[in-house]
Coordinates of C-alpha atoms in Angstrom, one line a residue:
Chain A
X812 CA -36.3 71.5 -1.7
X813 CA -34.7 68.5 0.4
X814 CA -38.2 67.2 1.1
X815 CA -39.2 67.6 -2.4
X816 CA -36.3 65.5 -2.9
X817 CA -36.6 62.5 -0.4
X818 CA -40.0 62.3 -1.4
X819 CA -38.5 61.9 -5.2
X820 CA -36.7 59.4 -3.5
X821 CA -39.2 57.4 -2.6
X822 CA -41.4 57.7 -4.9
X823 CA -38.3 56.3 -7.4
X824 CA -37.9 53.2 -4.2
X825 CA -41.7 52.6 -4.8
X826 CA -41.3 52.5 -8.1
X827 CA -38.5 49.8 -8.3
X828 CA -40.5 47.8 -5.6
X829 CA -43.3 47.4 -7.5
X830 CA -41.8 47.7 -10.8
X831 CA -42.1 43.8 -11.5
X832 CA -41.3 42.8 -14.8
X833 CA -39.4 45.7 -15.9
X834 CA -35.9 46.1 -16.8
X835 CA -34.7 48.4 -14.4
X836 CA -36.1 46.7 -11.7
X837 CA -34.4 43.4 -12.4
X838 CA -32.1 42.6 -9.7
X839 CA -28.0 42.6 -10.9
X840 CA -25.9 39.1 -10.9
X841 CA -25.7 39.2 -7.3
X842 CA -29.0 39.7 -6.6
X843 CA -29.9 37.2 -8.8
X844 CA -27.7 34.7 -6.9
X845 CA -28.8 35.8 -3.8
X846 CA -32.7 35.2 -4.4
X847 CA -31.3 31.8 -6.3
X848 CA -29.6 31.0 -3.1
X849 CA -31.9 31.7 -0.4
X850 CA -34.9 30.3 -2.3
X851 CA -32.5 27.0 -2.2
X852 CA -31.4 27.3 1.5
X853 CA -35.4 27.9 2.1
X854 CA -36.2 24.2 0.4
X855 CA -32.9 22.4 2.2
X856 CA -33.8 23.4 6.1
X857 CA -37.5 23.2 5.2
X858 CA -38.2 20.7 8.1
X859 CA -41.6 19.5 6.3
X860 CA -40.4 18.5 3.1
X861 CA -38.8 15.0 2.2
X862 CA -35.5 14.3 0.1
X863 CA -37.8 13.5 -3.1
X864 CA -39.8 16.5 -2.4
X865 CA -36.8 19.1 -2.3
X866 CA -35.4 18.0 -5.4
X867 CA -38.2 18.8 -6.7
X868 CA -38.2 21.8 -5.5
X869 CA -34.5 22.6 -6.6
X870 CA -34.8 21.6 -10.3
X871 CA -37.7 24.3 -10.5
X872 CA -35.6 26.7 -9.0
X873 CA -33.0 25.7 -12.0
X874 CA -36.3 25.8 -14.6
X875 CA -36.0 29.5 -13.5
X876 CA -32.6 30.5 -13.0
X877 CA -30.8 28.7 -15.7
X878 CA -30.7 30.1 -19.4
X879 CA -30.8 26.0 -20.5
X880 CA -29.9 27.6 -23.8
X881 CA -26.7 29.1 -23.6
X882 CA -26.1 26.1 -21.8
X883 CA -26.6 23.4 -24.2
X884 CA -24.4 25.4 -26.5
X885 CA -21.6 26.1 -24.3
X886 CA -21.4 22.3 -23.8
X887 CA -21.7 21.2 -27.1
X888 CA -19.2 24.0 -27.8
X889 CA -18.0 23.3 -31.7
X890 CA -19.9 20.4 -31.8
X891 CA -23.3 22.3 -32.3
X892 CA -23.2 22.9 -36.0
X893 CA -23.1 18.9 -36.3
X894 CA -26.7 19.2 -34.8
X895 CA -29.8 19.6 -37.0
X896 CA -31.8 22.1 -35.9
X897 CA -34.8 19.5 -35.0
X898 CA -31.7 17.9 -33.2
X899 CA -31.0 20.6 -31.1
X900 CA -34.3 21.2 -30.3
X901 CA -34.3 17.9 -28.6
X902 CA -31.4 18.4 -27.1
X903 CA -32.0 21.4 -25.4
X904 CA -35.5 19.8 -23.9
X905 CA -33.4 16.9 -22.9
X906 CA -30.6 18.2 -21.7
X907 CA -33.1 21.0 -19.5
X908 CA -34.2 18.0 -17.6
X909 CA -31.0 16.3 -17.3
X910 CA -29.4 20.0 -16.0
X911 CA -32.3 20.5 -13.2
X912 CA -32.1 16.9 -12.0
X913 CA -28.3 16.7 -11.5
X914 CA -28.2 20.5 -9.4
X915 CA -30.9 19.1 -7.5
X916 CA -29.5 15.8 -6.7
X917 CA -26.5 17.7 -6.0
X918 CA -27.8 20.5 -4.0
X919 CA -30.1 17.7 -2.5
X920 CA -26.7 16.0 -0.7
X921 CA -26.7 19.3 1.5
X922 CA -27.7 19.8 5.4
X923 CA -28.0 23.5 7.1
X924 CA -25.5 25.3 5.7
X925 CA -25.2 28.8 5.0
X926 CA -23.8 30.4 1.8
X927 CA -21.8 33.7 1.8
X928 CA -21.3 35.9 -1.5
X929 CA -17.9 36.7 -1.3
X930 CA -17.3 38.6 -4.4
X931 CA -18.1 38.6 -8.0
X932 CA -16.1 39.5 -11.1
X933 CA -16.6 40.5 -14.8
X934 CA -15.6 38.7 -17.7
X935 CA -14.0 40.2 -20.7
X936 CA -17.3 39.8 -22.8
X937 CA -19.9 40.8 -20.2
X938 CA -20.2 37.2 -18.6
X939 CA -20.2 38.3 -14.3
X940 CA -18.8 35.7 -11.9
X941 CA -20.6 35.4 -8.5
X942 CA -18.3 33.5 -5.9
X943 CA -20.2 31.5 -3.1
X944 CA -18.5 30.1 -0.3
X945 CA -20.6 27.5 1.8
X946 CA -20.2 27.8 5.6
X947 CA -20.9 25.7 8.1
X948 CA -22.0 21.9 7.7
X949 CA -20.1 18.9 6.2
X950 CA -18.6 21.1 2.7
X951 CA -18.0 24.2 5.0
X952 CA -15.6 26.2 3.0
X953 CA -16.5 24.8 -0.1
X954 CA -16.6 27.5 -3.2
X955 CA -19.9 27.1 -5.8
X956 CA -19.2 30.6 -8.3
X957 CA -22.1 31.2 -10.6
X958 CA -21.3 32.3 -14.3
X959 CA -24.1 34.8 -15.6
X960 CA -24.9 36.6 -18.6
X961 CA -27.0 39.4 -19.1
X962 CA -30.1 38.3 -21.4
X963 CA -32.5 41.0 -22.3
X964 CA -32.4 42.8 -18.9
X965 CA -32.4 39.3 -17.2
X966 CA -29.1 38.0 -15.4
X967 CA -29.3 33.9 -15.9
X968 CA -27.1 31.3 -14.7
X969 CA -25.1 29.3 -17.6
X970 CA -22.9 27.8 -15.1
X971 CA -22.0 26.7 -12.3
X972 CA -18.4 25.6 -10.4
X973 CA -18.3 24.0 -7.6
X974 CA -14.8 23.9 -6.1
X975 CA -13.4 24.1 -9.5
X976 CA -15.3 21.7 -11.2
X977 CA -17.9 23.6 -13.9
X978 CA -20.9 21.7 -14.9
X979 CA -20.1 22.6 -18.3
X980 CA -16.6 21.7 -19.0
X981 CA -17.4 18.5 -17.1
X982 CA -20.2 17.7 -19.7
X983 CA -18.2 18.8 -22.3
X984 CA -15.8 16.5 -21.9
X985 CA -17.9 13.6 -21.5
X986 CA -20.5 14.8 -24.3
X987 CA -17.1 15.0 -26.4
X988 CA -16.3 11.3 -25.8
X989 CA -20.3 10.0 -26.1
X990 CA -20.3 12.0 -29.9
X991 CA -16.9 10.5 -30.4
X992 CA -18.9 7.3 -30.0
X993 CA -22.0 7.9 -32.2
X994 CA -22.5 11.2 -33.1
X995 CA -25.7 13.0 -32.3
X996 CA -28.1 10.9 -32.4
X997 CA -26.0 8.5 -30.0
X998 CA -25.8 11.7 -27.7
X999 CA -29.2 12.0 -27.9
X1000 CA -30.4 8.6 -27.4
X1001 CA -28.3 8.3 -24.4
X1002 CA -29.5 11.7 -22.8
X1003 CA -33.5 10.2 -22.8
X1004 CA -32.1 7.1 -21.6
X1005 CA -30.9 9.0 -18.8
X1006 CA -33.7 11.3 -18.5
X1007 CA -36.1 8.5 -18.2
X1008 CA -34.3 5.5 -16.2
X1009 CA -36.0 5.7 -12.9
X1010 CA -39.1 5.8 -10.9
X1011 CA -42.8 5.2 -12.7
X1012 CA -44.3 7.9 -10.3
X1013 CA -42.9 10.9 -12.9
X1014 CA -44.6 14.1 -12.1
X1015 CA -45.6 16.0 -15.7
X1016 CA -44.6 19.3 -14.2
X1017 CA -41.5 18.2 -14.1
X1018 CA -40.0 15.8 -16.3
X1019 CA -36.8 15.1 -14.8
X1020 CA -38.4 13.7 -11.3
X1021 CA -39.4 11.0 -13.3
X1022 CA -36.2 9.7 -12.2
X1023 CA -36.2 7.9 -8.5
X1024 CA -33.3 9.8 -6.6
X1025 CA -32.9 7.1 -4.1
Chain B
X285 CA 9.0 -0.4 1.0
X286 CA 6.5 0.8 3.8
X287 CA 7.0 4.5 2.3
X288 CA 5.3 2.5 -0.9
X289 CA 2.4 0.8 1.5
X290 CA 1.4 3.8 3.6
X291 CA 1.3 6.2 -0.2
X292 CA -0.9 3.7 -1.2
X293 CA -3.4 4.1 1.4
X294 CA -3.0 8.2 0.4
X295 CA -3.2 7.8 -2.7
X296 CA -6.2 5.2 -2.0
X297 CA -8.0 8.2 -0.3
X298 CA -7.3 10.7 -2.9
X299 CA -9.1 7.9 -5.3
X300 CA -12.1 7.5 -3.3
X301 CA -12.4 12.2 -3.3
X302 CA -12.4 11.7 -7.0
X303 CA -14.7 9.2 -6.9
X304 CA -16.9 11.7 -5.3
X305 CA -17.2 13.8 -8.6
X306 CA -18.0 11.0 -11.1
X307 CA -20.4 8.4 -12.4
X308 CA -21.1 5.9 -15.1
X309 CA -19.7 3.7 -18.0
X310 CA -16.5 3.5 -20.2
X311 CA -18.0 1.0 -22.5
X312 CA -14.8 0.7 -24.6
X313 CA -14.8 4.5 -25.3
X314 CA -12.6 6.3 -28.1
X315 CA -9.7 8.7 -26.5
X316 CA -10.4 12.0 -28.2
X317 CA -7.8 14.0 -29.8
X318 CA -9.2 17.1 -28.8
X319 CA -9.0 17.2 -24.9
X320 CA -9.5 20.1 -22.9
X321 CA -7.3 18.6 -20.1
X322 CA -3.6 16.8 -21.0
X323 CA -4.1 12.7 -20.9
X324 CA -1.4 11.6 -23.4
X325 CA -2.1 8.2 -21.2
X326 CA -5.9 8.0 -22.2
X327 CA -5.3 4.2 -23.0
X328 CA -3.2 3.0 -20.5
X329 CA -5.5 5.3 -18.0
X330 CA -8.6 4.1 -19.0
X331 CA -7.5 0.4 -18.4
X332 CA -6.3 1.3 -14.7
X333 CA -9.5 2.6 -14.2
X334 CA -11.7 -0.1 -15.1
X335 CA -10.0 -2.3 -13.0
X336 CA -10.0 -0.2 -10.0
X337 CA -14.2 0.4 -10.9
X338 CA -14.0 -3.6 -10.6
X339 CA -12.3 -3.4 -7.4
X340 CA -14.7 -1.1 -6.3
X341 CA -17.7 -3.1 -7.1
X342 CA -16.5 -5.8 -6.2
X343 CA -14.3 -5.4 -2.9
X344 CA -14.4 -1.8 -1.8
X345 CA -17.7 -0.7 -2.0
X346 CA -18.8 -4.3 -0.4
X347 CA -16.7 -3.3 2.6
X348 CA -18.2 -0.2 2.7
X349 CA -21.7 -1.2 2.9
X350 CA -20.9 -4.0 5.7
X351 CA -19.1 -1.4 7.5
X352 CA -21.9 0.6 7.0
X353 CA -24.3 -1.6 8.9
X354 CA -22.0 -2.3 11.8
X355 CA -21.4 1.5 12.9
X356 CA -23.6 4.3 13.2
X357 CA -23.1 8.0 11.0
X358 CA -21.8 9.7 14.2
X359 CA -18.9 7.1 15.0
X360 CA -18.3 7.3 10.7
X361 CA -17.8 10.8 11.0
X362 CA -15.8 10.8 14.4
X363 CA -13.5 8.2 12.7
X364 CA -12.8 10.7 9.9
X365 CA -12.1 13.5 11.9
X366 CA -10.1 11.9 14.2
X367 CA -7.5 11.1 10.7
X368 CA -7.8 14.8 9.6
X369 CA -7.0 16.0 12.9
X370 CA -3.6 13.3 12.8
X371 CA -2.9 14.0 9.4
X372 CA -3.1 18.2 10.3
X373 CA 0.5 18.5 11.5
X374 CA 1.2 17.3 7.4
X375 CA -1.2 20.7 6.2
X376 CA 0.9 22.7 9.1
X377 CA 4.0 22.0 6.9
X378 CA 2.3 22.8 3.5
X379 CA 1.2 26.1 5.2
X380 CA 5.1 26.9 6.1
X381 CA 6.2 26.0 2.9
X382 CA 3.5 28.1 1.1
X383 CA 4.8 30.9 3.0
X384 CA 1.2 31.2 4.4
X385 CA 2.6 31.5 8.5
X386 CA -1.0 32.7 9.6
X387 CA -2.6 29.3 8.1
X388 CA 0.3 27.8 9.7
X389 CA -0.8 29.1 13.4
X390 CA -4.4 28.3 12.8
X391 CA -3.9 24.8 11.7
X392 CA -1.7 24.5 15.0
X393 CA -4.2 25.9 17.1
X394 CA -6.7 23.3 15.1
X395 CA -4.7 20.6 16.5
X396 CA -4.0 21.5 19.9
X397 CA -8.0 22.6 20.5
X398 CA -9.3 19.2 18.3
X399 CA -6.6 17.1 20.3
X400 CA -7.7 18.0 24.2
X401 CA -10.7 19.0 23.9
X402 CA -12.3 17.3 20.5
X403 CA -10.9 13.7 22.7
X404 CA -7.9 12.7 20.0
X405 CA -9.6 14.4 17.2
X406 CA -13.0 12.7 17.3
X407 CA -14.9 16.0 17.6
X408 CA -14.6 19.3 16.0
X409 CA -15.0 21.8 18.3
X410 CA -12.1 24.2 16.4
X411 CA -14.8 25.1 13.5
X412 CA -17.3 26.3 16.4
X413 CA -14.6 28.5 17.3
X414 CA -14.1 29.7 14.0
X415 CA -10.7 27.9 13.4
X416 CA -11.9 26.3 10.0
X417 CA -10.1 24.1 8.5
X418 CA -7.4 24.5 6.0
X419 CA -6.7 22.4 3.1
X420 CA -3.7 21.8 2.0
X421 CA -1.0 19.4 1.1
X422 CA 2.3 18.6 -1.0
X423 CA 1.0 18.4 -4.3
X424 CA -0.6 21.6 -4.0
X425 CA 2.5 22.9 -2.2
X426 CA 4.3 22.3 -5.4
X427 CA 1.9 23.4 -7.5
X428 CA 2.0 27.5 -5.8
X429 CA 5.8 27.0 -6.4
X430 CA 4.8 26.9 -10.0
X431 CA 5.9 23.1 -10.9
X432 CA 3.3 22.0 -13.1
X433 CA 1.0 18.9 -12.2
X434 CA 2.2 16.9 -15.7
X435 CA -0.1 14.5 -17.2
X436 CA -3.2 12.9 -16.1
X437 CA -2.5 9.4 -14.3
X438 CA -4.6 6.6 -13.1
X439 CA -2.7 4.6 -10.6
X440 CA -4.2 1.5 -9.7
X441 CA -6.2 1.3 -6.6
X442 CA -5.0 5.1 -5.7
X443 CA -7.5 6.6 -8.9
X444 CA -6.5 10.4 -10.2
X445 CA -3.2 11.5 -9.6
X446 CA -0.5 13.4 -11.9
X447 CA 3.3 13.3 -11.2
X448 CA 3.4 16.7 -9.6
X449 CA 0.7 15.3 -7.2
X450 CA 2.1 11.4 -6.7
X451 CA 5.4 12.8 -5.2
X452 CA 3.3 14.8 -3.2
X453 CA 1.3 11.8 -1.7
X454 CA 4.6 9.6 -1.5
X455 CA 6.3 12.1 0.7
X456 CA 3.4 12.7 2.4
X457 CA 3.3 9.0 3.6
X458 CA 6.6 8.7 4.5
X459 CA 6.6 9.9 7.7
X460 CA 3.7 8.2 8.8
X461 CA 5.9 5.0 8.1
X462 CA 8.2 5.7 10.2
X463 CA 6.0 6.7 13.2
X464 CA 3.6 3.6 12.9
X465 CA 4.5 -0.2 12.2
X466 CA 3.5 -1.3 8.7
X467 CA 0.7 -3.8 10.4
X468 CA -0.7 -0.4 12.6
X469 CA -0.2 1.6 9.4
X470 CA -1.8 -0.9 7.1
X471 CA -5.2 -1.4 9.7
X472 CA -5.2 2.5 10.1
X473 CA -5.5 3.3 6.7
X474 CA -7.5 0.5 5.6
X475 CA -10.0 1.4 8.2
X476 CA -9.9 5.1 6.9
X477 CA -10.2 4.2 3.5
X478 CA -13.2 2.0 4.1
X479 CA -14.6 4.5 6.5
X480 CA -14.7 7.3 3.8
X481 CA -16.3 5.3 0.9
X482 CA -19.1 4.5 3.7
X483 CA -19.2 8.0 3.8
X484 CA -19.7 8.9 -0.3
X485 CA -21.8 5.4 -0.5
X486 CA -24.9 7.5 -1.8
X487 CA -23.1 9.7 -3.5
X488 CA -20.7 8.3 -5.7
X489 CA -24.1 5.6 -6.6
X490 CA -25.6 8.7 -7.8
X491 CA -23.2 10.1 -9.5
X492 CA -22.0 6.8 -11.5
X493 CA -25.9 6.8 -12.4
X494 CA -25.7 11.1 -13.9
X495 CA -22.7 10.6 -15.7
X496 CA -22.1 10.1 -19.3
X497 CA -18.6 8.8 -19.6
X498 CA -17.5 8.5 -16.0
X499 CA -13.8 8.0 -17.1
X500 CA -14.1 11.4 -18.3
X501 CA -15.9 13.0 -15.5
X502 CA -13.6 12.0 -12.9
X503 CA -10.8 13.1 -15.0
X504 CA -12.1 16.5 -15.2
X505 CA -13.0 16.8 -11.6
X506 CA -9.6 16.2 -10.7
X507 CA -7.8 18.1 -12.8
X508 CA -9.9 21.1 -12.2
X509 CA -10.3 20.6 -8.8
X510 CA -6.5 20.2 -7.8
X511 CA -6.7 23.5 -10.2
X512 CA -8.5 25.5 -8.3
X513 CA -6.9 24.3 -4.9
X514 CA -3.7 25.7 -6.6
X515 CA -5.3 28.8 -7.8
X516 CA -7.0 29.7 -4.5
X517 CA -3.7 29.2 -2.6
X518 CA -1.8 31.6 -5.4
X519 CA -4.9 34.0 -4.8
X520 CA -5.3 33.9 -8.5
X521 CA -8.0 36.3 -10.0
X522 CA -9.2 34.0 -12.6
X523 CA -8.6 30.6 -12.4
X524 CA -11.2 29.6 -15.6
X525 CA -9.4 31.4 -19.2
X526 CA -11.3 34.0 -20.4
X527 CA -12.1 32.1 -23.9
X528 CA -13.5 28.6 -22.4
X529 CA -16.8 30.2 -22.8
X530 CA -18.4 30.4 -26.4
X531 CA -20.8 33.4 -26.9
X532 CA -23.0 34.0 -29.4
X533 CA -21.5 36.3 -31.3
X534 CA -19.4 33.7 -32.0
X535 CA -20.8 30.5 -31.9
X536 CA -20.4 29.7 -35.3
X537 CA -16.6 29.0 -35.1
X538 CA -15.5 26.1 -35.9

């Protein structure tokens, strides 16, 4: 009986390993910020690669991390329903590029450091904190927490806080005052100027490196 | 008087951190009624901090870059270190009055290791020991006793500040005034102040180019930042309320 069962066992590990794709093998909110993290801490202490070159590489960690979605909403909070929907289409896209760009550059401003999960906690509606301490470098001790939501089996980042400071109350504060301005369109027109300021070299595959870091 | 010089040059340096979190232009922006963060001072504020963006342009960042050119990164970051390690017996006390007596004895034992054998402060060995810095001061002190930070303030030349967080940096600078003369405490500080925009040259040039309203961002970076500082030191659970996100069950409230 007990070898029937460790062979059950691993015939259930198996299946997770190679489960890909399916629901229960998706990793939790940690996992999911683990992977995030060392798939970042891979591009930063790669040795080969150049600043322009990692951020890169960051935003399309973001591309796959980041539910850009729930995003754009959160940060145009009630402001939203004064979008069309052709509006918020454009938004999103824009906004998708804008997002990846800025963690990059952000993430970008780091040297070998090491991150340490140091706990996680659930929201009252389902959203899961994931609290990050960096360690070691110039911003040792400095806290980045992930905010994640469950999205048809998949956990995906819709925020992030670095020492306090969340990317989307930040932009929704200053997306309040740029729609105080001009409204939507004003928003808009000022996210593509944003998006395409920069360098003429603008890799296709991703939009928002169209933008010279340096 | 010289309390007023040397909590300018704090408050100068508490400027240039929120610097650090901000970007671009307050071309004669609206104040908003509906703030997430108290700034009954939006006006007022967002005159102060144009004119300390101009001084910026025009006189601090300037200095920067030249004193950029004349040193190398290593004696930049020595420099700094060397003024966290003097400023350290000033965290020691916020750790006592915290009631936090174990940060208290690792902050000493900071300065003793950082003093001998970091030369003065110019190297960190503590960290490689595991003796990682704590950070702390007044305005935060005050803010685990539960006196609230007040409104937002821009002070000119310091940048962010709130009451709660000014008398903080005041009392903070007052003993230096009476250690150091005002011309030793005037070259110190200058030289630090300097030193650290050198430092967050790159930076704060990036972020001025990401942001959208960079009155606003810096705003917000302060206020949640000095937040969190508060929150961590109180061990608080949740320092973000549980309604600041919008789900979609109920996205269409209005």
């Amino acid at each position: 009986m007990r070898r029937w069962g460790a062979l059950g066992l691993t015939l259930v590990a198996v299946g997770i390993a190679s489960g890909q794709g399916r629901a229960a093998s998706e990793p939790g909110p940690r996992g999911v910020i683990q992977e995030t993290v060392d798939q970042v801490l891979a591009v930063l202490n790669d040795p080969v690669l150049s600043k322009p070159e990692r951020l890169l590489a960051i935003e399309a960690i973001a591309y796959r991390r980041f539910d850009f979605r729930s995003m754009s909403k959160q940060v145009l909070a009630r402001n939203w329903k004064r979008f069309s929907e052709a509006q918020k289409e454009e938004f999103q896209r824009e906004f998708k590029d804008y997002l990846a760009y800025t963690y990059g550059a952000r993430l970008n401003r780091f040297d070998q450091q090491q991150v340490e999960i140091i706990g996680e906690r659930t929201g009252p509606r389902g959203h899961v904190t994931v609290l990050t301490k960096i360690v070691g470098g110039e911003n040792s001790g400095a806290t980045v927490d992930y905010v994640l939501i469950d999205r048809e089996g998949r956990w995906r980042i819709f925020d992030v806080i670095v020492e306090g400071i969340g990317f989307v109350s930040n932009y929704r504060d200053q997306f309040r005052q740029v729609l105080g301005r001009g409204g939507p369109d004003h928003l808009l027109a000022e996210l593509r100027k944003k998006n395409h300021s920069g360098s003429p070299e603008a890799t296709p595959a991703a939009p928002a490196g169209g933008r010279s870091s340096r | 008087m010289t309390a007023w010089r040397a909590s300018v040059s704090a408050t100068a340096l508490l400027a240039i951190l929120l610097l650090l979190s901000a970007a671009p232009m307050p071309a004669g922006a609206q104040p908003e009624a509906e703030a997430a963060v108290a700034d009954p001072f939006e006006p007022v504020n967002r005159r102060i901090f144009a004119f300390n963006e101009w001084f910026d342009h025009w006189v601090l960042e300037p200095g920067a870059m030249v004193w950029g050119a004349l040193f190398p990164h290593s004696f930049h970051l020595s420099l700094r270190s060397a003024v966290d390690n003097a400023r350290t017996p000033l965290v020691l006390v916020s750790d006592l009055l915290q009631g936090k007596p174990r940060s208290a004895a690792l902050d000493l034992s900071r300065f003793v290791v950082n003093s001998t054998l970091g030369i003065g402060g110019l190297f960190d060995p503590a960290t490689h020991f595991g003796l990682e810095r704590n950070d702390e001061d007044l305005g935060q002190t005050f803010g685990v006793w539960g006196i609230p930070a007040g409104p937002y303030l821009v002070i000119p030349l310091f940048g962010a500040s709130s009451p709660r967080d000014l008398v903080g940096t005041i009392a903070e600078a007052v003993p230096q005034s009476f250690i150091l003369s005002w011309v030793v405490n005037l070259a110190a500080n200058t030289a630090d102040i300097v030193n650290r925009r050198t430092l967050l040259l790159e930076t704060i040039r990036e972020e001025r180019e990401l942001a959208f309203d960079l009155y606003a961002a810096v705003r917000n970076a302060y206020v949640y930042r000095r937040r969190n500082q508060v929150a961590d030191a109180r061990e608080d659970e949740n320092a973000t309320a549980d309604d600041f996100y919008y789900f979609d069950d109920e996205e269409e409230v209005d």
